[in-house]
Amino acid sequence: MSEIFTGSFTQQEPIPEQGIEAALAVLRHGRLHRYNVAEGEVSEAALLEQEFAAQMGAKYCLAVTSGGYALSTAMRAAGVKPGDTVLTNAFTLAPVPGAIASIGAKPAYVGVTEQLTIDLDDLVAKADQARVLLLSHMRGHICDMDRLMEICTAAGLTVIEDCAHTMGAAWNGVPSGRHGLVGCYSCQTYKHVNSGEGGLLVTDDEEVAARAVILSGSYMLYDRHLAAPGPEVFERVKYDTPNISGRMDNLRAAILRPQLRALEAQVARWNERYGVLEAGLRNTPGLTVIDRPKAETPVGSSFQFLLLDWPEEKVQAVLRRCAARGVELKWFGAAEPQGFTSRYDSWRYAPSAAMPQTDRVLAGIVDLRVPLTFSLEDCALIARIIRAEVGGVFQDPA
Ligand SMILES: *Cc1c(COP(=O)(O)O)cnc(C)c1O
């Protein structure tokens, strides 16, 4: 009898008790709006920003309603205007080109390598098309950030980092989100901390920080922030910066603060699970494991492997056979957008020339979530099932 996995790929851990207690306190006093504070009180949202700035070693932090809102706000604050072209990854998720489109700018895509990171040669070739690169550390794979920053500095490209999948990760010891002008994070349920919805951005640039605070809908209450620049900076930008409401509320902030304190321990747990999957899938004929660079401190909250140059029917057969045994895999090669996967050529509002090298990689990417509700034994079982089914289809001559 073949083994079957019965766990859920979308089940998160509960919110820590401390977060539940803090959330109840907010509900009981009723001051959910971040600027609604009692005499002498500091809001949960302001404390969250202060703590996350310190954790990331950043001067400034702003908490907002979503990761996508953080991206669009970062671009606006960095001066991206309607009609501008913004470079971004061809291998990413729909909210990234969506954030670019939301401010009237146009995404232009840079290819992906077999390491699942941005193709730096393609970036060099396209660097003169834009002033800003919205760099998506898609599925937690971090490119050579030292070389990327060299390329971008030389080309005058401002880097904004989408760290929806790299909160808690680092490159050469530098936290993900701290190489570019702004680092943006998502606190949505499927990311590394969970407030249902939510986002954070960090920067060391005082004018970008002040504009972001005003953009997020601070009215003129910016003095109630603890991780924002001084009033003189706001004086310089306040008449030219629109209010586009997207504030974080105190309920979500209360839930997030204890989760951020636990982030490092959670990262270690994710990486243990990733390691078990990786060990179980190495040397599977036909399957390519992604080798992670030494300089990278990853967060293994999801796992990818390649079925490179496989015909579509065989990839589909693997997905079907794994699904029948309870293992939910996603494929980035499907022609039609499905679930959370979609390809750059399905974002028809921002058409692109074909990228054959990228298409070859995308057509091979298979992806699975690794929620922390999985035990190490669950991960070993999942790897055994994938290994057996990939092997079965690979050897099948039909
Ligand atoms: C989830 C996600 C976002 C956006 O985050 P939301 O909080 O859902 O708006 C951006 N980029 C990537 C790669 C994501 O997975």
Coordinates of C-alpha atoms and ligand atoms in Angstrom, one line a residue:
M1 CA 0.0 0.0 0.0
S2 CA 1.4 3.4 -0.9
E3 CA 1.6 6.1 1.8
I4 CA -0.8 9.0 1.8
F5 CA -0.3 12.5 3.3
T6 CA -3.3 13.9 5.1
G7 CA -2.1 17.3 6.3
S8 CA -3.2 20.7 5.0
F9 CA -0.9 22.8 2.9
T10 CA -2.8 25.9 3.9
Q11 CA -3.1 25.5 7.7
Q12 CA -1.1 28.1 9.7
E13 CA -0.2 27.9 13.3
P14 CA -2.5 29.7 15.7
I15 CA -1.7 33.3 16.8
P16 CA 0.5 33.2 19.9
E17 CA -1.3 33.7 23.2
Q18 CA 0.5 36.9 23.8
G19 CA -0.9 38.3 20.5
I20 CA -4.4 37.1 21.4
E21 CA -4.1 38.8 24.8
A22 CA -2.8 42.0 23.2
A23 CA -5.6 42.0 20.6
L24 CA -8.2 41.5 23.3
A25 CA -6.8 44.5 25.2
V26 CA -7.2 46.6 22.0
L27 CA -10.7 45.4 21.5
R28 CA -11.6 46.1 25.1
H29 CA -10.4 49.7 25.0
G30 CA -11.7 50.3 21.5
R31 CA -9.0 52.5 20.2
L32 CA -8.3 50.5 17.0
H33 CA -7.3 53.5 14.8
R34 CA -3.6 54.0 15.1
Y35 CA -3.9 57.8 15.8
N36 CA -6.7 57.3 18.4
V37 CA -4.5 57.3 21.6
A38 CA -5.4 58.1 25.2
E39 CA -3.3 60.8 27.0
G40 CA 0.3 59.6 27.2
E41 CA -0.5 56.4 25.3
V42 CA 1.7 55.1 22.4
S43 CA -0.2 53.0 19.9
E44 CA 0.4 49.4 19.1
A45 CA 1.0 50.4 15.4
A46 CA 3.7 52.9 16.5
L47 CA 5.4 50.4 18.7
L48 CA 5.3 47.8 16.0
E49 CA 7.1 50.2 13.6
Q50 CA 9.7 51.0 16.3
E51 CA 10.4 47.4 17.0
F52 CA 10.6 46.3 13.3
A53 CA 12.9 49.2 12.4
A54 CA 15.3 48.0 15.2
Q55 CA 15.0 44.4 14.1
M56 CA 15.9 45.3 10.5
G57 CA 18.6 47.8 11.6
A58 CA 16.6 50.5 9.7
K59 CA 16.1 54.2 10.6
Y60 CA 12.5 54.3 9.6
C61 CA 9.5 51.9 9.4
L62 CA 5.9 52.3 8.3
A63 CA 3.1 49.7 8.9
V64 CA 0.4 49.6 6.3
T65 CA -2.6 47.6 5.1
S66 CA -0.9 45.1 2.8
G67 CA 2.3 44.1 1.2
G68 CA 1.0 45.3 -2.2
Y69 CA 0.2 48.7 -0.6
A70 CA 3.8 48.8 0.8
L71 CA 5.1 48.3 -2.7
S72 CA 3.0 51.0 -4.4
T73 CA 3.7 53.4 -1.6
A74 CA 7.5 52.8 -1.8
M75 CA 7.4 53.5 -5.5
R76 CA 5.3 56.6 -5.1
A77 CA 7.6 57.9 -2.3
A78 CA 10.6 57.2 -4.5
G79 CA 9.1 59.4 -7.2
V80 CA 7.8 56.9 -9.7
K81 CA 5.2 58.7 -11.9
P82 CA 2.4 57.5 -14.2
G83 CA 3.8 56.4 -17.5
D84 CA 7.2 55.5 -16.0
T85 CA 8.6 52.0 -16.8
V86 CA 9.5 49.9 -13.7
L87 CA 11.7 46.8 -14.1
T88 CA 10.6 43.8 -12.2
N89 CA 11.0 40.0 -12.2
A90 CA 9.3 37.8 -14.8
F91 CA 9.1 35.1 -12.1
T92 CA 6.9 36.7 -9.4
L93 CA 3.3 36.9 -8.3
A94 CA 0.5 39.0 -9.6
P95 CA 0.5 41.7 -6.8
V96 CA 4.0 42.8 -7.9
P97 CA 3.2 43.9 -11.5
G98 CA -0.2 44.9 -10.0
A99 CA 1.5 47.4 -7.6
I100 CA 3.3 48.9 -10.6
A101 CA 0.1 49.2 -12.6
S102 CA -1.7 50.7 -9.6
I103 CA 0.3 53.9 -9.8
G104 CA -0.1 54.1 -13.6
A105 CA 3.4 52.9 -14.3
K106 CA 4.4 50.1 -16.7
P107 CA 6.1 46.8 -15.7
A108 CA 9.0 45.5 -17.9
Y109 CA 10.1 42.1 -17.0
V110 CA 13.6 40.7 -16.3
G111 CA 14.2 37.0 -16.8
V112 CA 14.7 34.2 -14.3
T113 CA 17.7 31.8 -14.0
E114 CA 17.7 28.1 -13.1
Q115 CA 18.6 29.3 -9.6
L116 CA 15.1 31.0 -9.6
T117 CA 16.7 34.4 -9.1
I118 CA 16.6 37.4 -11.4
D119 CA 18.9 37.0 -14.5
L120 CA 21.5 39.6 -13.9
D121 CA 22.8 39.6 -17.5
D122 CA 19.2 40.3 -18.6
L123 CA 19.1 43.1 -16.0
V124 CA 22.3 44.7 -17.4
A125 CA 20.7 44.5 -20.9
K126 CA 17.5 46.2 -19.8
A127 CA 18.9 48.6 -17.2
D128 CA 18.5 51.6 -19.4
Q129 CA 14.7 51.1 -19.8
A130 CA 13.8 52.4 -16.3
R131 CA 14.9 54.4 -13.2
V132 CA 13.5 51.9 -10.7
L133 CA 13.8 48.1 -10.2
L134 CA 11.1 46.5 -8.1
L135 CA 13.1 43.4 -7.1
S136 CA 11.0 40.5 -6.0
H137 CA 12.8 37.9 -3.9
M138 CA 10.3 35.4 -5.3
R139 CA 9.8 32.3 -3.2
G140 CA 12.7 33.3 -1.0
H141 CA 15.5 32.9 -3.6
I142 CA 18.0 35.8 -3.2
C143 CA 20.2 36.6 -6.1
D144 CA 23.8 37.8 -5.7
M145 CA 22.8 41.1 -4.0
D146 CA 26.4 42.5 -4.1
R147 CA 26.5 42.1 -7.9
L148 CA 22.9 43.3 -8.3
M149 CA 23.6 46.5 -6.3
E150 CA 26.7 47.1 -8.4
I151 CA 24.8 46.8 -11.6
C152 CA 22.0 49.1 -10.3
T153 CA 24.3 51.7 -8.9
A154 CA 26.3 51.8 -12.1
A155 CA 23.0 52.2 -14.2
G156 CA 21.4 54.7 -11.8
L157 CA 18.6 52.2 -11.0
T158 CA 16.9 52.7 -7.6
V159 CA 16.1 49.3 -6.0
I160 CA 12.9 48.7 -4.1
E161 CA 12.8 45.2 -2.6
D162 CA 9.7 43.0 -2.4
C163 CA 10.5 40.8 0.6
A164 CA 7.1 39.1 0.9
H165 CA 9.0 35.8 0.9
T166 CA 12.2 36.9 2.6
M167 CA 11.2 38.5 5.9
G168 CA 13.9 37.1 8.3
A169 CA 16.3 36.1 5.4
A170 CA 19.7 37.7 4.7
W171 CA 22.4 37.9 2.1
N172 CA 26.0 38.0 3.5
G173 CA 24.5 38.8 6.8
V174 CA 22.6 41.8 5.6
P175 CA 18.8 41.4 6.2
S176 CA 16.7 41.1 3.1
G177 CA 15.2 44.5 2.4
R178 CA 18.2 46.4 3.5
H179 CA 20.1 46.6 0.2
G180 CA 17.8 48.8 -1.7
L181 CA 16.2 52.2 -1.0
V182 CA 13.1 50.6 0.5
G183 CA 12.3 47.0 1.8
C184 CA 8.7 45.9 1.7
Y185 CA 7.1 43.0 3.6
S186 CA 3.7 41.4 3.7
C187 CA 2.0 40.3 7.0
Q188 CA -0.7 38.4 5.1
T189 CA -1.7 35.0 6.4
Y190 CA 0.5 33.0 4.0
K191 CA 3.7 34.9 4.7
H192 CA 6.1 34.8 7.6
V193 CA 4.0 36.6 10.2
N194 CA 0.2 36.6 10.1
S195 CA -2.3 39.4 10.8
G196 CA -4.7 38.3 8.1
E197 CA -3.7 41.3 6.0
G198 CA -0.9 43.9 6.6
G199 CA 2.4 45.2 5.3
L200 CA 5.6 46.9 6.5
L201 CA 8.2 49.0 4.8
V202 CA 11.7 50.1 6.0
T203 CA 14.1 52.7 4.7
D204 CA 17.0 54.9 5.8
D205 CA 15.9 57.7 3.5
E206 CA 14.2 60.5 5.5
E207 CA 12.3 62.0 2.6
V208 CA 11.1 58.7 1.4
A209 CA 10.0 57.8 4.9
A210 CA 8.2 61.1 5.4
R211 CA 6.4 60.8 2.1
A212 CA 5.4 57.2 2.8
V213 CA 3.9 58.2 6.2
I214 CA 1.8 61.0 4.6
L215 CA 0.8 58.8 1.6
S216 CA -0.4 56.1 4.1
G217 CA -3.0 58.6 5.5
S218 CA -1.4 60.2 8.5
Y219 CA -3.2 63.5 8.0
M220 CA -0.8 65.8 9.9
L221 CA -0.5 63.4 12.9
Y222 CA 3.0 62.2 11.9
D223 CA 4.3 63.2 15.3
R224 CA 2.6 60.1 16.7
H225 CA 5.1 57.9 14.9
L226 CA 8.2 56.5 16.7
A227 CA 10.1 55.3 13.6
A228 CA 9.6 58.4 11.4
P229 CA 11.9 61.4 10.7
G230 CA 11.6 64.7 12.5
P231 CA 8.9 67.4 11.8
E232 CA 11.3 69.4 9.6
V233 CA 11.4 66.6 7.0
F234 CA 7.6 66.5 6.9
E235 CA 7.5 70.3 6.5
R236 CA 9.5 69.8 3.3
V237 CA 7.1 67.2 1.7
K238 CA 3.7 67.7 3.3
Y239 CA 2.1 70.0 0.7
D240 CA 3.2 67.9 -2.3
T241 CA 2.2 64.4 -1.0
P242 CA -1.3 63.1 -1.4
N243 CA -3.1 61.1 1.3
I244 CA -3.9 57.6 -0.1
S245 CA -5.2 55.9 3.0
G246 CA -3.7 52.5 3.8
R247 CA -2.9 52.6 7.5
M248 CA -2.2 49.7 9.8
D249 CA -4.6 49.4 12.7
N250 CA -3.8 48.7 16.3
L251 CA -5.5 45.3 16.3
R252 CA -3.3 43.9 13.6
A253 CA -0.2 45.6 15.1
A254 CA -1.0 43.9 18.5
I255 CA -1.2 40.5 16.8
L256 CA 2.1 41.1 14.9
R257 CA 4.4 42.3 17.7
P258 CA 4.9 39.0 19.5
Q259 CA 5.2 37.2 16.1
L260 CA 8.1 39.4 15.1
R261 CA 9.8 38.7 18.4
A262 CA 9.6 35.0 17.5
L263 CA 10.7 35.4 13.9
E264 CA 14.2 34.1 14.2
A265 CA 13.0 30.9 16.0
Q266 CA 10.3 30.4 13.3
V267 CA 12.9 30.8 10.5
A268 CA 15.0 28.1 12.1
R269 CA 11.9 25.8 12.2
W270 CA 11.2 26.5 8.5
N271 CA 14.7 25.8 7.5
E272 CA 14.7 22.4 9.4
R273 CA 11.6 21.4 7.4
Y274 CA 13.2 22.7 4.1
G275 CA 16.3 20.7 4.9
V276 CA 14.3 17.4 5.3
L277 CA 12.5 18.0 2.0
E278 CA 15.8 18.8 0.2
A279 CA 17.5 15.7 1.6
G280 CA 14.6 13.6 0.6
L281 CA 14.5 14.9 -3.0
R282 CA 18.2 15.1 -3.8
N283 CA 19.4 12.7 -6.6
T284 CA 15.9 12.0 -7.8
P285 CA 16.3 11.1 -11.5
G286 CA 14.7 13.9 -13.7
L287 CA 14.3 16.3 -10.7
T288 CA 16.5 19.3 -10.1
V289 CA 16.9 20.6 -6.6
I290 CA 17.8 24.3 -6.4
D291 CA 21.3 24.7 -4.8
R292 CA 21.2 27.5 -2.3
P293 CA 24.2 29.9 -2.4
K294 CA 26.5 30.0 0.7
A295 CA 25.9 33.7 1.1
E296 CA 22.2 33.3 1.5
T297 CA 20.4 32.9 4.9
P298 CA 17.1 31.6 3.6
V299 CA 13.7 31.2 5.0
G300 CA 12.4 27.8 3.8
S301 CA 8.7 28.6 4.0
S302 CA 8.1 27.1 0.6
F303 CA 10.0 24.6 -1.5
Q304 CA 10.7 24.5 -5.3
F305 CA 12.2 22.0 -7.6
L306 CA 12.6 21.8 -11.4
L307 CA 11.3 19.3 -13.8
L308 CA 13.4 20.9 -16.5
D309 CA 12.5 20.2 -20.2
W310 CA 9.7 17.8 -19.2
P311 CA 6.7 17.7 -21.6
E312 CA 3.6 19.3 -20.1
E313 CA 1.7 16.0 -20.0
K314 CA 4.3 14.4 -17.8
V315 CA 4.4 17.4 -15.4
Q316 CA 0.6 17.3 -15.2
A317 CA 0.9 13.5 -14.5
V318 CA 3.2 14.2 -11.5
L319 CA 0.9 16.8 -10.1
R320 CA -2.1 14.5 -10.5
R321 CA -0.4 11.5 -9.0
C322 CA 1.0 13.5 -6.0
A323 CA -2.5 15.1 -5.5
A324 CA -4.0 11.6 -5.3
R325 CA -1.6 10.9 -2.4
G326 CA -2.5 14.2 -0.6
V327 CA 0.5 16.3 -1.8
E328 CA -0.6 19.6 -3.3
L329 CA 1.9 20.9 -5.8
K330 CA 1.7 24.1 -7.9
W331 CA 3.1 24.5 -11.3
F332 CA 4.4 27.8 -12.7
G333 CA 4.3 26.6 -16.3
A334 CA 0.5 26.5 -16.8
A335 CA -0.7 28.6 -19.7
E336 CA -3.7 29.9 -17.7
P337 CA -3.4 31.6 -14.3
Q338 CA -4.4 29.1 -11.6
G339 CA -4.7 29.7 -7.9
F340 CA -1.8 32.0 -6.9
T341 CA 0.4 31.0 -9.9
S342 CA 0.4 33.0 -13.0
R343 CA 3.0 33.8 -15.7
Y344 CA 4.2 37.2 -16.9
D345 CA 2.4 36.6 -20.2
S346 CA -0.9 36.3 -18.4
W347 CA -0.6 39.9 -17.2
R348 CA -1.9 41.3 -20.5
Y349 CA -2.2 44.8 -19.2
A350 CA 1.6 44.9 -19.4
P351 CA 2.6 42.9 -22.5
S352 CA 6.1 41.7 -22.9
A353 CA 8.3 40.2 -25.6
A354 CA 8.7 36.5 -25.3
M355 CA 11.6 35.3 -23.1
P356 CA 12.5 31.8 -24.2
Q357 CA 15.1 31.1 -21.5
T358 CA 12.7 32.3 -18.8
D359 CA 9.8 30.3 -20.4
R360 CA 12.0 27.2 -20.2
V361 CA 12.6 27.7 -16.4
L362 CA 9.0 28.7 -15.6
A363 CA 7.8 25.6 -17.5
G364 CA 9.8 23.5 -15.0
I365 CA 9.0 25.1 -11.7
V366 CA 7.0 23.0 -9.2
D367 CA 6.2 24.6 -5.9
L368 CA 4.9 23.6 -2.5
R369 CA 4.1 25.4 0.7
V370 CA 5.7 24.4 3.9
P371 CA 3.5 25.6 6.8
L372 CA 4.9 25.3 10.3
T373 CA 2.0 22.9 11.2
F374 CA 4.0 20.2 9.2
S375 CA 6.2 18.1 11.4
L376 CA 9.7 17.0 10.2
E377 CA 8.2 13.5 9.6
D378 CA 5.4 15.1 7.5
C379 CA 8.2 16.7 5.3
A380 CA 10.0 13.3 5.0
L381 CA 6.8 11.6 3.9
I382 CA 6.0 14.4 1.4
A383 CA 9.5 14.0 -0.1
R384 CA 9.0 10.2 -0.3
I385 CA 5.7 10.6 -2.2
I386 CA 7.1 13.2 -4.6
R387 CA 10.3 11.1 -5.2
A388 CA 8.2 8.0 -6.0
E389 CA 5.8 9.8 -8.3
V390 CA 8.4 11.8 -10.2
G391 CA 10.4 8.6 -10.5
G392 CA 7.3 6.7 -11.8
V393 CA 6.4 9.3 -14.4
F394 CA 10.1 9.9 -15.4
Q395 CA 10.7 6.2 -16.2
D396 CA 7.3 5.7 -17.9
P397 CA 8.2 5.7 -21.6
A398 CA 4.6 6.6 -22.7
Ligands
LIG1 C1 1.9 38.2 -1.1 C2 2.8 38.8 -2.0 C3 2.9 40.2 -2.2 C4 1.8 41.1 -1.7 O1 1.4 41.0 -0.4 P1 -0.1 41.3 0.0 O2 0.1 41.5 1.5 O3 -0.9 40.1 -0.3 O4 -0.6 42.5 -0.7 C5 3.9 40.8 -3.0 N1 4.8 40.0 -3.5 C6 4.8 38.7 -3.4 C7 5.9 37.9 -4.1 C8 3.8 38.0 -2.7 O5 3.8 36.7 -2.6

